[in-house]
Short mmCIF file of C-alpha atoms in Angstrom, two decimals:
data_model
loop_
_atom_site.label_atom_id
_atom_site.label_comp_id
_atom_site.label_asym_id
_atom_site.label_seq_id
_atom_site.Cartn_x
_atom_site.Cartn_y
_atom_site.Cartn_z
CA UNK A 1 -10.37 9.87 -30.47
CA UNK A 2 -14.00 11.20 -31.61
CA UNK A 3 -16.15 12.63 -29.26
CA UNK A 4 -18.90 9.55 -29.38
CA UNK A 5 -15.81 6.92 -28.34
CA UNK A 6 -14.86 9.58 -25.77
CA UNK A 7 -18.77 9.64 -24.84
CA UNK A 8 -19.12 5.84 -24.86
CA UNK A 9 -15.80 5.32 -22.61
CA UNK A 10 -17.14 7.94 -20.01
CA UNK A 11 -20.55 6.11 -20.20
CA UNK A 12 -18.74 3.00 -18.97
CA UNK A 13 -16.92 4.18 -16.54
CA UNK A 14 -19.66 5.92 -14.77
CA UNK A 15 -21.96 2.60 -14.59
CA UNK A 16 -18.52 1.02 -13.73
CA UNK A 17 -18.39 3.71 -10.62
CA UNK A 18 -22.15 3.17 -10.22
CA UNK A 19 -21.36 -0.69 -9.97
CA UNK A 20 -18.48 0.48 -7.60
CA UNK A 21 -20.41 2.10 -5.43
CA UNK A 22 -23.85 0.23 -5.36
CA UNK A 23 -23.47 -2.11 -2.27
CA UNK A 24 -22.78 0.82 -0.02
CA UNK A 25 -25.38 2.81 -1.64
CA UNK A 26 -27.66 -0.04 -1.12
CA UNK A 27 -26.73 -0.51 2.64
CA UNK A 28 -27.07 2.94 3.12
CA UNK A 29 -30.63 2.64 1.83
CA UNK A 30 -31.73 -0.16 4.00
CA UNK A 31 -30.23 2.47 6.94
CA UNK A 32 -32.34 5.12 5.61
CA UNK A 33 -35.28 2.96 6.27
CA UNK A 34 -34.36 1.81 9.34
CA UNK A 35 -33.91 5.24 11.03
CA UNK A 36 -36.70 7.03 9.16
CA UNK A 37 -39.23 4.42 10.63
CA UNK A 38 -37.54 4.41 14.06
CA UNK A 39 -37.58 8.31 14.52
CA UNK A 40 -41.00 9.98 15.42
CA UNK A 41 -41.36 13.75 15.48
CA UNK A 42 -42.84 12.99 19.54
CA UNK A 43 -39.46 11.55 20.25
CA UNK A 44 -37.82 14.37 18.43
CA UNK A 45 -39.93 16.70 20.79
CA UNK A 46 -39.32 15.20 24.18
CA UNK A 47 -35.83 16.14 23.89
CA UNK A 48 -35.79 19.85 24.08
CA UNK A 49 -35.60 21.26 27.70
CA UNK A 50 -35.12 25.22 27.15
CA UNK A 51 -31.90 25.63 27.79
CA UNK A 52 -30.50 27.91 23.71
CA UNK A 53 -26.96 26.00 24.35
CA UNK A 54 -28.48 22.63 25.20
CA UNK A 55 -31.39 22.58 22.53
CA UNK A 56 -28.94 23.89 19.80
CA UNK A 57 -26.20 20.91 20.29
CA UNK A 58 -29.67 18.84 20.67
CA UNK A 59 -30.79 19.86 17.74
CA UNK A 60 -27.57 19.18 15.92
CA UNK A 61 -27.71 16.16 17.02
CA UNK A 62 -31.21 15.12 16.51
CA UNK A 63 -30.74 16.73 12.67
CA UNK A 64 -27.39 14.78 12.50
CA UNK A 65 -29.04 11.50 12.71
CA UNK A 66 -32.22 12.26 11.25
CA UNK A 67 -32.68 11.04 7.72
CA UNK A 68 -35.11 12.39 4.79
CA UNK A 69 -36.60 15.19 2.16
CA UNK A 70 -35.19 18.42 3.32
CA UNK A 71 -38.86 19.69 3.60
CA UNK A 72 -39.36 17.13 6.62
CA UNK A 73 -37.18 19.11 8.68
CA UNK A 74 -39.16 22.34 7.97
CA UNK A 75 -42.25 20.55 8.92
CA UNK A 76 -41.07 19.03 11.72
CA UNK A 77 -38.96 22.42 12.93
CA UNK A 78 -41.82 24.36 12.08
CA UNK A 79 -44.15 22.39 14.66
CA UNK A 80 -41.45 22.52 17.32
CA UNK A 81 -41.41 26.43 17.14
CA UNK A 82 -45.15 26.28 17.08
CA UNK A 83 -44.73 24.36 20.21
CA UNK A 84 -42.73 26.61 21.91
CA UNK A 85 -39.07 25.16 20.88
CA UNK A 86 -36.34 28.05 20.33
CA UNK A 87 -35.52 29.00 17.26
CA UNK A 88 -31.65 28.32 18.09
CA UNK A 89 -32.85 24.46 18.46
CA UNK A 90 -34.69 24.76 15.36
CA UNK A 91 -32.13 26.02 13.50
CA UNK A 92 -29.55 23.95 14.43
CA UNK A 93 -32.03 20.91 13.97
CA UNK A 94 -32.73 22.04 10.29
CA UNK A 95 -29.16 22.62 9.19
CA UNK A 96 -27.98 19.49 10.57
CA UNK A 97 -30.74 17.81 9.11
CA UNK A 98 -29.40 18.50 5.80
CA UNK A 99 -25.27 19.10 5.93
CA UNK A 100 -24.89 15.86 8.33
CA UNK A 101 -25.51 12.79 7.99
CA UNK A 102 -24.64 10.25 9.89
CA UNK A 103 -26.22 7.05 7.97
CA UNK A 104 -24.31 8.57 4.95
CA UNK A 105 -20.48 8.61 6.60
CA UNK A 106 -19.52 5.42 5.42
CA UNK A 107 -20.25 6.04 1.79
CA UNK A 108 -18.69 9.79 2.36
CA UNK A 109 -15.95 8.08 4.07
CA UNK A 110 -15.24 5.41 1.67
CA UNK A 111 -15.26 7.87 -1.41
CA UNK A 112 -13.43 11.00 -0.09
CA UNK A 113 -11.21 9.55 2.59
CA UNK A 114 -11.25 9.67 6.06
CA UNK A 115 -9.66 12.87 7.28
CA UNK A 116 -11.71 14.28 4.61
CA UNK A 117 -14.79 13.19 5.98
CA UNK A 118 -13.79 14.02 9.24
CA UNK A 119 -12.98 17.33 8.44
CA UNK A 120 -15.97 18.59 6.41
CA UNK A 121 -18.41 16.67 9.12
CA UNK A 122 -16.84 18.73 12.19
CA UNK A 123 -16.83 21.51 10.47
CA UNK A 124 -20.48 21.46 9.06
CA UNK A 125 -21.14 20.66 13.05
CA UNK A 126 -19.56 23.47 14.55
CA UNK A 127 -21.36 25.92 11.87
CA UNK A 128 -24.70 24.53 12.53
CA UNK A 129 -24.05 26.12 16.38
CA UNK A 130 -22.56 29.55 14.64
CA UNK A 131 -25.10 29.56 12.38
CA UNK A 132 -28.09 29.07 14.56
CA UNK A 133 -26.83 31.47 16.94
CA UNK A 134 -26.01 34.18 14.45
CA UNK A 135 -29.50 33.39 12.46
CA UNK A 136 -31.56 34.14 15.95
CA UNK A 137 -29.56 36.79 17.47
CA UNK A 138 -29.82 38.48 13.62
CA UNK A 139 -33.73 37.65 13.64
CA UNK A 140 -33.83 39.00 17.09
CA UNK A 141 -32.39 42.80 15.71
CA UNK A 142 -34.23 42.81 12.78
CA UNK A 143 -37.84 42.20 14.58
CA UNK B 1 -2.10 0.66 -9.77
CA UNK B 2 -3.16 2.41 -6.23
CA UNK B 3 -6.06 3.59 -7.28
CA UNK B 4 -7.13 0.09 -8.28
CA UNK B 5 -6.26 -1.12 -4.85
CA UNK B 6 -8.55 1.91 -3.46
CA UNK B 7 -11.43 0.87 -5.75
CA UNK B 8 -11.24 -2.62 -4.45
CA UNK B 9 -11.18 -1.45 -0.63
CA UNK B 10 -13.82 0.90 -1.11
CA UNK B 11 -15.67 -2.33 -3.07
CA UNK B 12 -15.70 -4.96 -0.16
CA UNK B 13 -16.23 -2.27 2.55
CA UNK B 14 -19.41 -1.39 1.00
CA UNK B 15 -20.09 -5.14 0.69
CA UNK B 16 -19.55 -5.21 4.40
CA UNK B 17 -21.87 -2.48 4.91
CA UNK B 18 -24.59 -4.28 3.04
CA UNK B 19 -24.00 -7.71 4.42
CA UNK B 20 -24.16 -6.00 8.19
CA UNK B 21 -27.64 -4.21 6.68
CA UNK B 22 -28.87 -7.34 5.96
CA UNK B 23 -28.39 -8.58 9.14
CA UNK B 24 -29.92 -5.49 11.31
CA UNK B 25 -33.15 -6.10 8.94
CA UNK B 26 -33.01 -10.03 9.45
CA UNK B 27 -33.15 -9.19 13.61
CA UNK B 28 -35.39 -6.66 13.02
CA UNK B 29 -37.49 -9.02 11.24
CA UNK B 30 -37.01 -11.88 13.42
CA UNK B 31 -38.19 -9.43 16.88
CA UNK B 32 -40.18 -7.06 15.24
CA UNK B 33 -41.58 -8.12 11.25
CA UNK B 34 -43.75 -5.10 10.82
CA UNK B 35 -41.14 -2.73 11.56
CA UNK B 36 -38.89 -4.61 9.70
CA UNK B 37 -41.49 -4.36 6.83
CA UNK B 38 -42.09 -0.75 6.87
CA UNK B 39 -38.01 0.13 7.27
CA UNK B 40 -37.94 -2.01 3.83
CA UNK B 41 -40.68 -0.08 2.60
CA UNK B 42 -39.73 3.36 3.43
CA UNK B 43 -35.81 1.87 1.69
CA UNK B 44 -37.66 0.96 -1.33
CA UNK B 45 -39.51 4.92 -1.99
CA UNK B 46 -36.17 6.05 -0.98
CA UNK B 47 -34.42 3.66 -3.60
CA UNK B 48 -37.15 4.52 -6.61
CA UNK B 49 -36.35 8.47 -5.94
CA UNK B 50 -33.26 8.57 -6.33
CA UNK B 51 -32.47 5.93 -8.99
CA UNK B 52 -33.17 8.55 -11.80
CA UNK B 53 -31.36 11.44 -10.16
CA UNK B 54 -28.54 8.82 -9.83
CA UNK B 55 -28.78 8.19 -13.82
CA UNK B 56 -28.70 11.53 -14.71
CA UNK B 57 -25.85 12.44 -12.47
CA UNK B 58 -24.11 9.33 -14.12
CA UNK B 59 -24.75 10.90 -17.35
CA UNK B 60 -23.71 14.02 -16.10
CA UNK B 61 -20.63 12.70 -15.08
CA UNK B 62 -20.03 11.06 -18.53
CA UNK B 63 -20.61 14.12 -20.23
CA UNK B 64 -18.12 15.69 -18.18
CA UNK B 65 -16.01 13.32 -18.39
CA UNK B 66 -16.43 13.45 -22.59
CA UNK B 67 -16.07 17.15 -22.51
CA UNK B 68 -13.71 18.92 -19.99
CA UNK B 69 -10.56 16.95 -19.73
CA UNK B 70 -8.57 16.41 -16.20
CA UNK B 71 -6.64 19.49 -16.60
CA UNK B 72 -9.67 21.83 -17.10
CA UNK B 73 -11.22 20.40 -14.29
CA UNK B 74 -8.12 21.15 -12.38
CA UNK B 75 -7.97 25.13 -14.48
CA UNK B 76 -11.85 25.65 -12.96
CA UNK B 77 -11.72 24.06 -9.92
CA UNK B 78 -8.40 23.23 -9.07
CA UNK B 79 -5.63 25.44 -6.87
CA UNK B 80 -5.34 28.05 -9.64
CA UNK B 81 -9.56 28.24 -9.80
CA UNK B 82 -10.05 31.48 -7.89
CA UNK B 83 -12.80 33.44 -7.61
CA UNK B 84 -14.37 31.53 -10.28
CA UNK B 85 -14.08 28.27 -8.60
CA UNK B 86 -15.82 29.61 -5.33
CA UNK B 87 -18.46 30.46 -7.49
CA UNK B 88 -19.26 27.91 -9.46
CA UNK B 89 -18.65 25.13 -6.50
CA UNK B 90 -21.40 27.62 -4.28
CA UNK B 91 -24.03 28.27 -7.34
CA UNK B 92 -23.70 24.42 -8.40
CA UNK B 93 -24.38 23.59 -4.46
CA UNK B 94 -27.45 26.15 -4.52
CA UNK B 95 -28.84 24.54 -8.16
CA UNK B 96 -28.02 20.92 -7.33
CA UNK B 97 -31.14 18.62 -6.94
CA UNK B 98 -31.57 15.21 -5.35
CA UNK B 99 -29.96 13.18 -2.52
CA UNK B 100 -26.63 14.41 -1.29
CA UNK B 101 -26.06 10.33 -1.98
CA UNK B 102 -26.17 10.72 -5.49
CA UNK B 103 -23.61 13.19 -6.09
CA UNK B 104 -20.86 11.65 -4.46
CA UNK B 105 -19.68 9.43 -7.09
CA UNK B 106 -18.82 12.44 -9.53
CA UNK B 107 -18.10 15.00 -6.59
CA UNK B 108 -15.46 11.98 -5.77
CA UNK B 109 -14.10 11.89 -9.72
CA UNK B 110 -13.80 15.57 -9.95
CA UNK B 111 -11.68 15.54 -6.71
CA UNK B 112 -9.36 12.72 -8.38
CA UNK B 113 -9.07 14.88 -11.27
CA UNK B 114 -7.35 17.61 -9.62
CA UNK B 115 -10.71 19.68 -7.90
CA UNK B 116 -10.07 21.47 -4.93
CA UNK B 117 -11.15 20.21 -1.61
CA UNK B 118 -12.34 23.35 -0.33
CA UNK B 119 -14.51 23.75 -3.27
CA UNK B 120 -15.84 20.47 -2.68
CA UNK B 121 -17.41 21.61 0.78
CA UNK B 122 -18.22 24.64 -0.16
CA UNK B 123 -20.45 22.82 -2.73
CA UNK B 124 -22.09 20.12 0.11
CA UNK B 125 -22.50 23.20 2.49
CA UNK B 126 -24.50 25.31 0.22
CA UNK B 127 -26.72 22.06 -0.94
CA UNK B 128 -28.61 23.32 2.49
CA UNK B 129 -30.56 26.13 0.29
CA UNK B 130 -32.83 24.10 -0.68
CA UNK B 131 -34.33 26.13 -3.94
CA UNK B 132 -37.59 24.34 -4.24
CA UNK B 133 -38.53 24.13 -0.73
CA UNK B 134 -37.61 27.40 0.09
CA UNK B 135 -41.28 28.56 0.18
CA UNK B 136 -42.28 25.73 2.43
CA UNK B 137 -39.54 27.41 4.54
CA UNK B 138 -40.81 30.83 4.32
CA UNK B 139 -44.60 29.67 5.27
CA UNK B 140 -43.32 27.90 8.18
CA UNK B 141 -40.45 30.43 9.61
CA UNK B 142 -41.31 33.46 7.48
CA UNK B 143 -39.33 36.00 5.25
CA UNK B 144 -36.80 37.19 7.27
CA UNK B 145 -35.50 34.37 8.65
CA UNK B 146 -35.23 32.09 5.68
CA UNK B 147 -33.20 35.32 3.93
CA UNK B 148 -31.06 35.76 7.17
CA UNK B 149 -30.79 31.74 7.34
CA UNK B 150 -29.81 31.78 3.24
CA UNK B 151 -27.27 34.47 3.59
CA UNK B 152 -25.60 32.53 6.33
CA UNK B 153 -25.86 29.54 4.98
CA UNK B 154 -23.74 30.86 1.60
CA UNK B 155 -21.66 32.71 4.06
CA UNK B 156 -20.61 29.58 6.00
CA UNK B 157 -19.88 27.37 2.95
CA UNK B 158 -17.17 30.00 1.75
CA UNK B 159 -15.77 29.87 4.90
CA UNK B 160 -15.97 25.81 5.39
CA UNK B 161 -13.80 25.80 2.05
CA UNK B 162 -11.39 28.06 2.70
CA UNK B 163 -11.01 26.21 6.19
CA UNK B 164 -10.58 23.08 4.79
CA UNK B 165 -8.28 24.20 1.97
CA UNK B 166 -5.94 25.27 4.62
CA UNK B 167 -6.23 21.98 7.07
CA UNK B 168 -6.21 19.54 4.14
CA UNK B 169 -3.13 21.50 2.82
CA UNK B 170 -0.09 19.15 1.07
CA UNK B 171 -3.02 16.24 1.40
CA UNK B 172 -4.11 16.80 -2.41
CA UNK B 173 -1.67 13.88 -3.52
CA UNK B 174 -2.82 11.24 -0.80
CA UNK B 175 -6.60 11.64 -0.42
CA UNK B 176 -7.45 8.50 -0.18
CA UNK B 177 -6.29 7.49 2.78
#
């Protein structure tokens, strides 16, 4: 088989995969929408209380269901450290923003699988906690 | 003849998800229209960036797919893959651009081919280095903590892999269920 059949075939069956995968792409979208308009960074704010266990698994969590351009989340967790918000919160909050992704788990989950998903979203959790512990205690030393 | 079946499943459940999007936005509407209006809004920006990331990854995936057959897929990032295959799943994570949405579909079709799970992880972990917003991060948080934050972040995704290599172990044969 030449290469440009080969090329044509794989053309195909991308936009066939593209086809595939466009109503769930499309409903994850609209979600997009939905939660970027519902979300203010005040709301975001009002949830941190102090506490570097309780504002990291908030910020996880706040991240986790955030949606939008990675920059947002430096923006955003770059106004809550002006305002006095640890950088444990912050950290978690920015990593979660962008390895989690809650509107995105049924596309994840109908592509890869469900333990799959499972897996990599549990694990991309608990490392937002190591990671925003080991990033301030590290930050801590170093200054 | 299963993976037909899969396609199909994976087909109407994304119908399902659109049909109960629909819905959400006609409530939405129906209580609130200007919310409604600016969640369809904010979808549509979303939609128009990443339509042509989505075309070239579709290309990319064609090219691929025209290219490197299943079993050199499976040679660079399969169980055999090594070193190599950490690296290129954590520099392709680094270097890749766009919504995490659009590079499912060929993240998906290199994992049917015979790539590794753990690679695939690695590669979605160390998507959080963002290259070209990395000095919006350092005017925000500084220097030292977007290098401590990058190392970690690199750090992590290795470890995420190798994780999930070992708990998705003997699944490589029945992943989509």
């Amino acid at each position: 088989m030449t290469l440009s059949v080969r090329f044509k075939e794989a053309i195909m069956r991308a936009f066939k995969t593209l086809l595939n995968i466009a109503p769930m792409l499309l409903a994850v979208i609209g979600l997009v929408g939905l939660f970027d308009t519902l979300v203010t960074p005040e709301m975001l704010h009002s949830l941190f209380i102090g506490n570097a266990l309780y504002d990291a698994l908030m910020g996880i969590f706040v991240g986790g269901v955030s949606v939008g351009q990675p920059f947002l989340s430096y923006i955003i967790g770059g106004e809550l450290l002006k305002e006095g918000i640890s950088y444990y919160a912050v950290t978690a909050f920015i990593l979660a923003w962008v390895t989690l992704g809650l509107v995105q788990l049924p596309l994840e989950w109908s592509l890869f699988g469900g333990r799959f998903t499972i897996i990599r979203n549990l694990l991309s959790l608990l490392f937002a906690l190591v990671i925003a512990f080991a990033t301030t205690v590290t930050i801590e030393l170093l200054t | 003849m299963k993976q037909a079946s899969n396609k199909k499943r994976k087909s109407r459940s994304g119908w399902i998800m659109l049909v109960l999007t629909v819905i959400i936005y006609l409530v939405t509407a129906s209580t609130e229209p200007s919310l409604a209006y600016a969640a369809l809004t904010k979808s549509f920006e979303v939609l128009k960036m990443i339509a042509p990331i989505m075309l070239a990854v579709m290309l990319l995936m064609a090219l691929i797919a025209t290219f490197i057959k299943p079993k050199g897929i499976a040679r660079h990032l399969g169980e055999e893959s090594g070193l190599k295959g950490w690296l290129l799943a954590l520099t392709g994570g680094v270097l890749s651009h766009g919504s995490t949405l659009v590079w499912y579909p060929m993240l998906s079709e290199l994992r049917e081919h015979g790539a590794r799970d753990g690679l695939i992880v690695a590669f979605f972990y160390a998507r959080a280095i963002k290259l070209p917003w990395l000095p919006v991060m350092i005017g925000y948080f500084g220097l030292t903590f977007t290098v401590v934050l990058t190392f970690y972040i690199v750090l992590a995704a290795w470890i995420q892999g190798v994780l999930t290599d070992r708990l998705l172990q003997g699944e490589h044969h029945d992943k989509s269920k």
